[in-house]
Amino acid sequence: MRLDRYLAARTGLTRSESRKAIAKGRVAVEGAVCRKADTQVPEDAAILLDGAPLAGAYRKFVYLMLNKPAGVVSASRDKRDTTVVDLAATAYPRRALFPAGRLDKTSTGFVLLTDDGALAHDLLSPAHHVAKEYLVTLDTPLTGAMQAGFAAGVTLADGRRLAPAEVGPAGADPCVVRVTLRQGVYHQIKRMFGVFGAGVNALHRLSIGGVALDPALAPGQWRELTAEELALLQGRAR
Ligand code: URA
């Protein structure tokens, strides 16, 4: 198949958008940038668009793992700030991507971008208890009271009682901890530590539903989920 047709079929780009992407050098075939739209490519060619591999068949939905940088907002569109969707949207102009779950503007790490509303709903549903893991830097060392309190279920300042969560040291530094949550409440981790008089200096999401953020992704970079990662998330969301 011609490269521009192939790209259009696999990405949802129009033929003319595909030709422009190819001419701009955004497309690589078998490891080399290809600027000729009429290049013949086999069905199973290894093709990258903006460095991200195209799957071998048309997909109903797209699932991206993004390493959110600080300062970017977890929304589809924003008047003032760059959004997590802005970071990937040019590669998927026909997809209505949105973040399945939010991180604060100052937080970093794994954000799942998709156009699969049903999966996002199931992943976020409190009934499914999908675990999310965070690396958190506190302004004070972790205490036994925090660990016991998280395990029992923290009661927030507004009286809301949260589900049990886990917190433990992440390494030798007593201010750097690993937190696992199975629910999603606004500013949850900051508010939980606030109950113990501790502030959060940095917060990074490491994993969602057992799928770890790819360490090869620099802040702002993204890639499609592998079939194995997607199957894991779909299994967890059931
Ligand atoms: N909890 C927070 O307080 N902030 C986040 O970004 C995620 C969880």
mmCIF file of C-alpha atoms and ligand atoms in Angstrom:
data_model
loop_
_atom_site.group_PDB
_atom_site.id
_atom_site.type_symbol
_atom_site.label_atom_id
_atom_site.label_comp_id
_atom_site.label_asym_id
_atom_site.label_seq_id
_atom_site.Cartn_x
_atom_site.Cartn_y
_atom_site.Cartn_z
ATOM 1 C CA MET A 1 0.000 0.000 0.000
ATOM 2 C CA ARG A 2 1.162 3.607 -0.580
ATOM 3 C CA LEU A 3 2.590 5.194 2.554
ATOM 4 C CA ASP A 4 0.095 8.096 2.596
ATOM 5 C CA ARG A 5 -2.868 5.713 2.271
ATOM 6 C CA TYR A 6 -1.432 3.446 4.903
ATOM 7 C CA LEU A 7 -0.950 6.341 7.308
ATOM 8 C CA ALA A 8 -4.480 7.641 6.708
ATOM 9 C CA ALA A 9 -5.961 4.196 7.312
ATOM 10 C CA ARG A 10 -4.022 3.600 10.501
ATOM 11 C CA THR A 11 -4.251 7.015 12.159
ATOM 12 C CA GLY A 12 -7.453 8.714 11.107
ATOM 13 C CA LEU A 13 -5.452 11.462 9.336
ATOM 14 C CA THR A 14 -6.854 12.472 5.939
ATOM 15 C CA ARG A 15 -4.785 11.630 2.838
ATOM 16 C CA SER A 16 -3.715 15.265 2.521
ATOM 17 C CA GLU A 17 -2.783 15.476 6.229
ATOM 18 C CA SER A 18 -0.848 12.234 5.808
ATOM 19 C CA ARG A 19 1.055 13.621 2.821
ATOM 20 C CA LYS A 20 1.932 16.765 4.805
ATOM 21 C CA ALA A 21 3.112 14.690 7.787
ATOM 22 C CA ILE A 22 5.288 12.603 5.452
ATOM 23 C CA ALA A 23 6.719 15.682 3.679
ATOM 24 C CA LYS A 24 7.598 17.225 7.049
ATOM 25 C CA GLY A 25 9.666 14.169 7.975
ATOM 26 C CA ARG A 26 7.341 13.058 10.782
ATOM 27 C CA VAL A 27 7.121 9.510 9.428
ATOM 28 C CA ALA A 28 9.773 6.799 9.622
ATOM 29 C CA VAL A 29 9.614 3.454 7.797
ATOM 30 C CA GLU A 30 11.762 0.625 9.129
ATOM 31 C CA GLY A 31 13.872 3.055 11.119
ATOM 32 C CA ALA A 32 14.494 5.704 8.428
ATOM 33 C CA VAL A 33 12.588 8.958 7.828
ATOM 34 C CA CYS A 34 10.606 8.682 4.591
ATOM 35 C CA ARG A 35 9.409 11.842 2.809
ATOM 36 C CA LYS A 36 7.868 10.172 -0.260
ATOM 37 C CA ALA A 37 4.119 9.653 -0.009
ATOM 38 C CA ASP A 38 4.043 7.110 -2.865
ATOM 39 C CA THR A 39 6.504 4.721 -1.197
ATOM 40 C CA GLN A 40 5.027 1.209 -1.184
ATOM 41 C CA VAL A 41 4.934 -0.291 2.292
ATOM 42 C CA PRO A 42 3.885 -3.803 3.338
ATOM 43 C CA GLU A 43 1.000 -4.242 5.786
ATOM 44 C CA ASP A 44 3.363 -5.282 8.553
ATOM 45 C CA ALA A 45 5.890 -2.457 8.045
ATOM 46 C CA ALA A 46 7.346 -0.881 11.193
ATOM 47 C CA ILE A 47 6.124 2.698 10.842
ATOM 48 C CA LEU A 48 6.563 5.522 13.323
ATOM 49 C CA LEU A 49 4.638 8.777 13.366
ATOM 50 C CA ASP A 50 6.355 11.399 15.544
ATOM 51 C CA GLY A 51 8.435 8.589 16.972
ATOM 52 C CA ALA A 52 5.443 6.488 18.061
ATOM 53 C CA PRO A 53 4.702 3.154 16.417
ATOM 54 C CA LEU A 54 1.490 2.658 14.470
ATOM 55 C CA ALA A 55 -0.389 -0.479 15.306
ATOM 56 C CA GLY A 56 -0.859 -2.995 12.536
ATOM 57 C CA ALA A 57 -4.599 -2.619 12.198
ATOM 58 C CA TYR A 58 -7.246 0.064 12.422
ATOM 59 C CA ARG A 59 -8.225 0.588 16.023
ATOM 60 C CA LYS A 60 -11.568 1.689 17.292
ATOM 61 C CA PHE A 61 -9.904 3.487 20.206
ATOM 62 C CA VAL A 62 -6.518 4.941 21.034
ATOM 63 C CA TYR A 63 -4.733 4.431 24.369
ATOM 64 C CA LEU A 64 -1.674 6.535 25.162
ATOM 65 C CA MET A 65 0.690 6.542 28.109
ATOM 66 C CA LEU A 66 1.893 10.103 28.710
ATOM 67 C CA ASN A 67 4.563 11.319 31.117
ATOM 68 C CA LYS A 68 2.907 14.546 32.219
ATOM 69 C CA PRO A 69 5.324 17.394 32.906
ATOM 70 C CA ALA A 70 4.705 19.880 35.726
ATOM 71 C CA GLY A 71 2.780 22.962 34.601
ATOM 72 C CA VAL A 72 0.520 21.099 32.160
ATOM 73 C CA VAL A 73 -3.146 20.698 33.075
ATOM 74 C CA SER A 74 -5.118 17.435 33.010
ATOM 75 C CA ALA A 75 -7.855 18.536 30.636
ATOM 76 C CA SER A 76 -8.687 18.282 26.953
ATOM 77 C CA ARG A 77 -8.695 22.020 26.329
ATOM 78 C CA ASP A 78 -7.747 25.077 28.326
ATOM 79 C CA LYS A 79 -7.752 28.793 27.502
ATOM 80 C CA ARG A 80 -4.488 29.555 29.313
ATOM 81 C CA ASP A 81 -2.436 26.437 29.899
ATOM 82 C CA THR A 82 -1.087 23.610 27.773
ATOM 83 C CA THR A 83 -3.149 20.471 28.364
ATOM 84 C CA VAL A 84 -2.137 16.820 28.435
ATOM 85 C CA VAL A 85 -4.186 16.330 25.255
ATOM 86 C CA ASP A 86 -2.357 19.199 23.490
ATOM 87 C CA LEU A 87 0.867 17.187 23.899
ATOM 88 C CA ALA A 88 -0.385 14.289 21.743
ATOM 89 C CA ALA A 89 -3.294 15.690 19.735
ATOM 90 C CA THR A 90 -1.417 16.604 16.546
ATOM 91 C CA ALA A 91 -0.713 12.901 15.963
ATOM 92 C CA TYR A 92 -4.444 12.100 16.345
ATOM 93 C CA PRO A 93 -6.343 15.034 14.833
ATOM 94 C CA ARG A 94 -9.529 13.034 14.351
ATOM 95 C CA ARG A 95 -9.648 11.548 17.824
ATOM 96 C CA ALA A 96 -11.432 13.157 20.768
ATOM 97 C CA LEU A 97 -8.776 12.260 23.316
ATOM 98 C CA PHE A 98 -9.229 13.010 26.997
ATOM 99 C CA PRO A 99 -7.322 12.126 30.178
ATOM 100 C CA ALA A 100 -8.744 9.131 32.059
ATOM 101 C CA GLY A 101 -8.172 10.586 35.514
ATOM 102 C CA ARG A 102 -6.430 13.745 36.552
ATOM 103 C CA LEU A 103 -3.167 14.836 38.055
ATOM 104 C CA ASP A 104 -2.765 18.286 39.613
ATOM 105 C CA LYS A 105 -1.030 20.928 37.495
ATOM 106 C CA THR A 106 2.109 20.634 39.638
ATOM 107 C CA SER A 107 2.092 16.802 39.617
ATOM 108 C CA THR A 108 3.989 14.692 37.088
ATOM 109 C CA GLY A 109 3.882 11.166 35.686
ATOM 110 C CA PHE A 110 1.511 8.667 34.147
ATOM 111 C CA VAL A 111 -1.645 10.031 32.533
ATOM 112 C CA LEU A 112 -3.711 7.728 30.350
ATOM 113 C CA LEU A 113 -5.092 9.494 27.260
ATOM 114 C CA THR A 114 -7.832 7.752 25.358
ATOM 115 C CA ASP A 115 -11.058 8.174 23.403
ATOM 116 C CA ASP A 116 -12.557 5.044 24.985
ATOM 117 C CA GLY A 117 -15.133 6.497 27.357
ATOM 118 C CA ALA A 118 -16.308 3.123 28.658
ATOM 119 C CA LEU A 119 -12.829 1.980 29.720
ATOM 120 C CA ALA A 120 -12.080 5.358 31.317
ATOM 121 C CA HIS A 121 -15.341 5.196 33.234
ATOM 122 C CA ASP A 122 -14.593 1.689 34.476
ATOM 123 C CA LEU A 123 -11.001 2.521 35.448
ATOM 124 C CA LEU A 124 -12.165 5.523 37.460
ATOM 125 C CA SER A 125 -15.183 3.859 39.036
ATOM 126 C CA PRO A 126 -14.706 3.550 42.824
ATOM 127 C CA ALA A 127 -16.348 0.115 42.611
ATOM 128 C CA HIS A 128 -13.401 -1.310 40.676
ATOM 129 C CA HIS A 129 -10.642 -0.277 43.137
ATOM 130 C CA VAL A 130 -8.038 0.136 40.390
ATOM 131 C CA ALA A 131 -4.706 0.826 42.141
ATOM 132 C CA LYS A 132 -2.657 3.914 41.333
ATOM 133 C CA GLU A 133 0.876 4.235 42.642
ATOM 134 C CA TYR A 134 2.640 7.518 43.379
ATOM 135 C CA LEU A 135 6.114 8.641 44.379
ATOM 136 C CA VAL A 136 5.673 11.507 46.821
ATOM 137 C CA THR A 137 8.243 13.881 48.306
ATOM 138 C CA LEU A 138 7.124 15.244 51.679
ATOM 139 C CA ASP A 139 8.386 18.294 53.534
ATOM 140 C CA THR A 140 8.788 16.146 56.653
ATOM 141 C CA PRO A 141 9.783 12.496 57.270
ATOM 142 C CA LEU A 142 7.210 9.713 57.080
ATOM 143 C CA THR A 143 5.877 8.712 60.509
ATOM 144 C CA GLY A 144 4.283 5.572 61.925
ATOM 145 C CA ALA A 145 1.125 7.605 62.549
ATOM 146 C CA MET A 146 0.865 8.377 58.830
ATOM 147 C CA GLN A 147 1.334 4.712 57.918
ATOM 148 C CA ALA A 148 -1.236 3.526 60.478
ATOM 149 C CA GLY A 149 -3.644 6.312 59.495
ATOM 150 C CA PHE A 150 -3.424 5.540 55.762
ATOM 151 C CA ALA A 151 -3.968 1.815 56.447
ATOM 152 C CA ALA A 152 -7.034 2.481 58.606
ATOM 153 C CA GLY A 153 -8.525 5.067 56.199
ATOM 154 C CA VAL A 154 -7.836 8.780 56.629
ATOM 155 C CA THR A 155 -10.642 11.113 57.661
ATOM 156 C CA LEU A 156 -10.169 14.382 55.764
ATOM 157 C CA ALA A 157 -10.560 17.834 57.314
ATOM 158 C CA ASP A 158 -14.113 18.052 55.869
ATOM 159 C CA GLY A 159 -15.099 14.819 57.683
ATOM 160 C CA ARG A 160 -14.954 12.573 54.625
ATOM 161 C CA ARG A 161 -13.667 9.105 55.478
ATOM 162 C CA LEU A 162 -11.415 7.662 52.781
ATOM 163 C CA ALA A 163 -10.790 4.036 51.885
ATOM 164 C CA PRO A 164 -7.638 2.403 53.262
ATOM 165 C CA ALA A 165 -4.459 3.255 51.346
ATOM 166 C CA GLU A 166 -0.815 2.270 51.577
ATOM 167 C CA VAL A 167 2.220 4.404 52.275
ATOM 168 C CA GLY A 168 5.800 3.304 52.859
ATOM 169 C CA PRO A 169 9.343 4.471 52.347
ATOM 170 C CA ALA A 170 10.515 4.544 48.726
ATOM 171 C CA GLY A 171 14.203 4.321 49.632
ATOM 172 C CA ALA A 172 16.689 5.679 52.141
ATOM 173 C CA ASP A 173 15.287 9.256 52.197
ATOM 174 C CA PRO A 174 12.550 9.335 54.901
ATOM 175 C CA CYS A 175 10.780 12.190 53.067
ATOM 176 C CA VAL A 176 10.311 10.216 49.835
ATOM 177 C CA VAL A 177 7.441 7.732 50.000
ATOM 178 C CA ARG A 178 5.393 5.446 47.802
ATOM 179 C CA VAL A 179 1.607 5.756 48.059
ATOM 180 C CA THR A 180 -1.004 3.385 46.640
ATOM 181 C CA LEU A 181 -4.600 4.600 46.279
ATOM 182 C CA ARG A 182 -7.696 2.788 45.048
ATOM 183 C CA GLN A 183 -9.980 5.800 44.797
ATOM 184 C CA GLY A 184 -9.687 9.253 43.281
ATOM 185 C CA VAL A 185 -10.672 12.274 45.341
ATOM 186 C CA TYR A 186 -9.647 15.824 44.383
ATOM 187 C CA HIS A 187 -6.139 16.622 45.753
ATOM 188 C CA GLN A 188 -6.406 13.336 47.634
ATOM 189 C CA ILE A 189 -2.755 12.725 48.537
ATOM 190 C CA LYS A 190 -2.073 16.340 49.499
ATOM 191 C CA ARG A 191 -5.172 16.369 51.691
ATOM 192 C CA MET A 192 -4.317 13.001 53.271
ATOM 193 C CA PHE A 193 -0.834 14.146 54.285
ATOM 194 C CA GLY A 194 -2.292 17.496 55.344
ATOM 195 C CA VAL A 195 -4.252 15.666 58.059
ATOM 196 C CA PHE A 196 -0.856 14.722 59.566
ATOM 197 C CA GLY A 197 0.569 18.240 59.201
ATOM 198 C CA ALA A 198 2.787 17.225 56.270
ATOM 199 C CA GLY A 199 3.131 19.096 52.981
ATOM 200 C CA VAL A 200 3.764 17.559 49.552
ATOM 201 C CA ASN A 201 6.708 19.007 47.634
ATOM 202 C CA ALA A 202 6.467 16.704 44.603
ATOM 203 C CA LEU A 203 4.070 14.049 43.378
ATOM 204 C CA HIS A 204 4.707 11.653 40.482
ATOM 205 C CA ARG A 205 2.329 8.897 39.307
ATOM 206 C CA LEU A 206 4.243 5.676 38.704
ATOM 207 C CA SER A 207 1.537 3.253 37.610
ATOM 208 C CA ILE A 208 -2.152 2.706 36.911
ATOM 209 C CA GLY A 209 -3.752 -0.718 37.386
ATOM 210 C CA GLY A 210 -0.371 -2.465 37.471
ATOM 211 C CA VAL A 211 0.841 -0.783 34.259
ATOM 212 C CA ALA A 212 4.031 1.160 34.987
ATOM 213 C CA LEU A 213 4.999 4.421 33.312
ATOM 214 C CA ASP A 214 7.687 3.610 30.749
ATOM 215 C CA PRO A 215 10.967 5.023 32.145
ATOM 216 C CA ALA A 216 12.071 5.774 28.558
ATOM 217 C CA LEU A 217 9.406 8.502 28.305
ATOM 218 C CA ALA A 218 10.854 11.918 29.168
ATOM 219 C CA PRO A 219 8.427 14.528 30.573
ATOM 220 C CA GLY A 220 6.025 15.479 27.775
ATOM 221 C CA GLN A 221 6.605 12.281 25.789
ATOM 222 C CA TRP A 222 4.002 9.618 25.162
ATOM 223 C CA ARG A 223 3.551 6.304 23.408
ATOM 224 C CA GLU A 224 0.693 3.940 22.659
ATOM 225 C CA LEU A 225 -0.006 1.220 25.220
ATOM 226 C CA THR A 226 1.167 -2.216 24.178
ATOM 227 C CA ALA A 227 -1.468 -4.928 23.701
ATOM 228 C CA GLU A 228 -0.327 -6.494 26.994
ATOM 229 C CA GLU A 229 -0.653 -3.216 28.910
ATOM 230 C CA LEU A 230 -4.101 -2.582 27.469
ATOM 231 C CA ALA A 231 -5.243 -6.108 28.342
ATOM 232 C CA LEU A 232 -4.025 -5.595 31.900
ATOM 233 C CA LEU A 233 -6.007 -2.368 32.263
ATOM 234 C CA GLN A 234 -9.100 -3.881 30.674
ATOM 235 C CA GLY A 235 -8.857 -6.804 33.109
ATOM 236 C CA ARG A 236 -8.450 -4.510 36.121
ATOM 237 C CA ALA A 237 -11.405 -2.339 35.106
ATOM 238 C CA ARG A 238 -13.833 -5.242 35.037
HETATM 239 N N1 URA B 1 -3.359 13.422 44.803
HETATM 240 C C1 URA B 1 -3.028 14.730 44.773
HETATM 241 O O1 URA B 1 -3.080 15.421 45.787
HETATM 242 N N2 URA B 1 -2.648 15.253 43.603
HETATM 243 C C2 URA B 1 -2.525 14.529 42.463
HETATM 244 O O2 URA B 1 -2.144 15.068 41.417
HETATM 245 C C3 URA B 1 -2.869 13.162 42.513
HETATM 246 C C4 URA B 1 -3.284 12.626 43.696
#
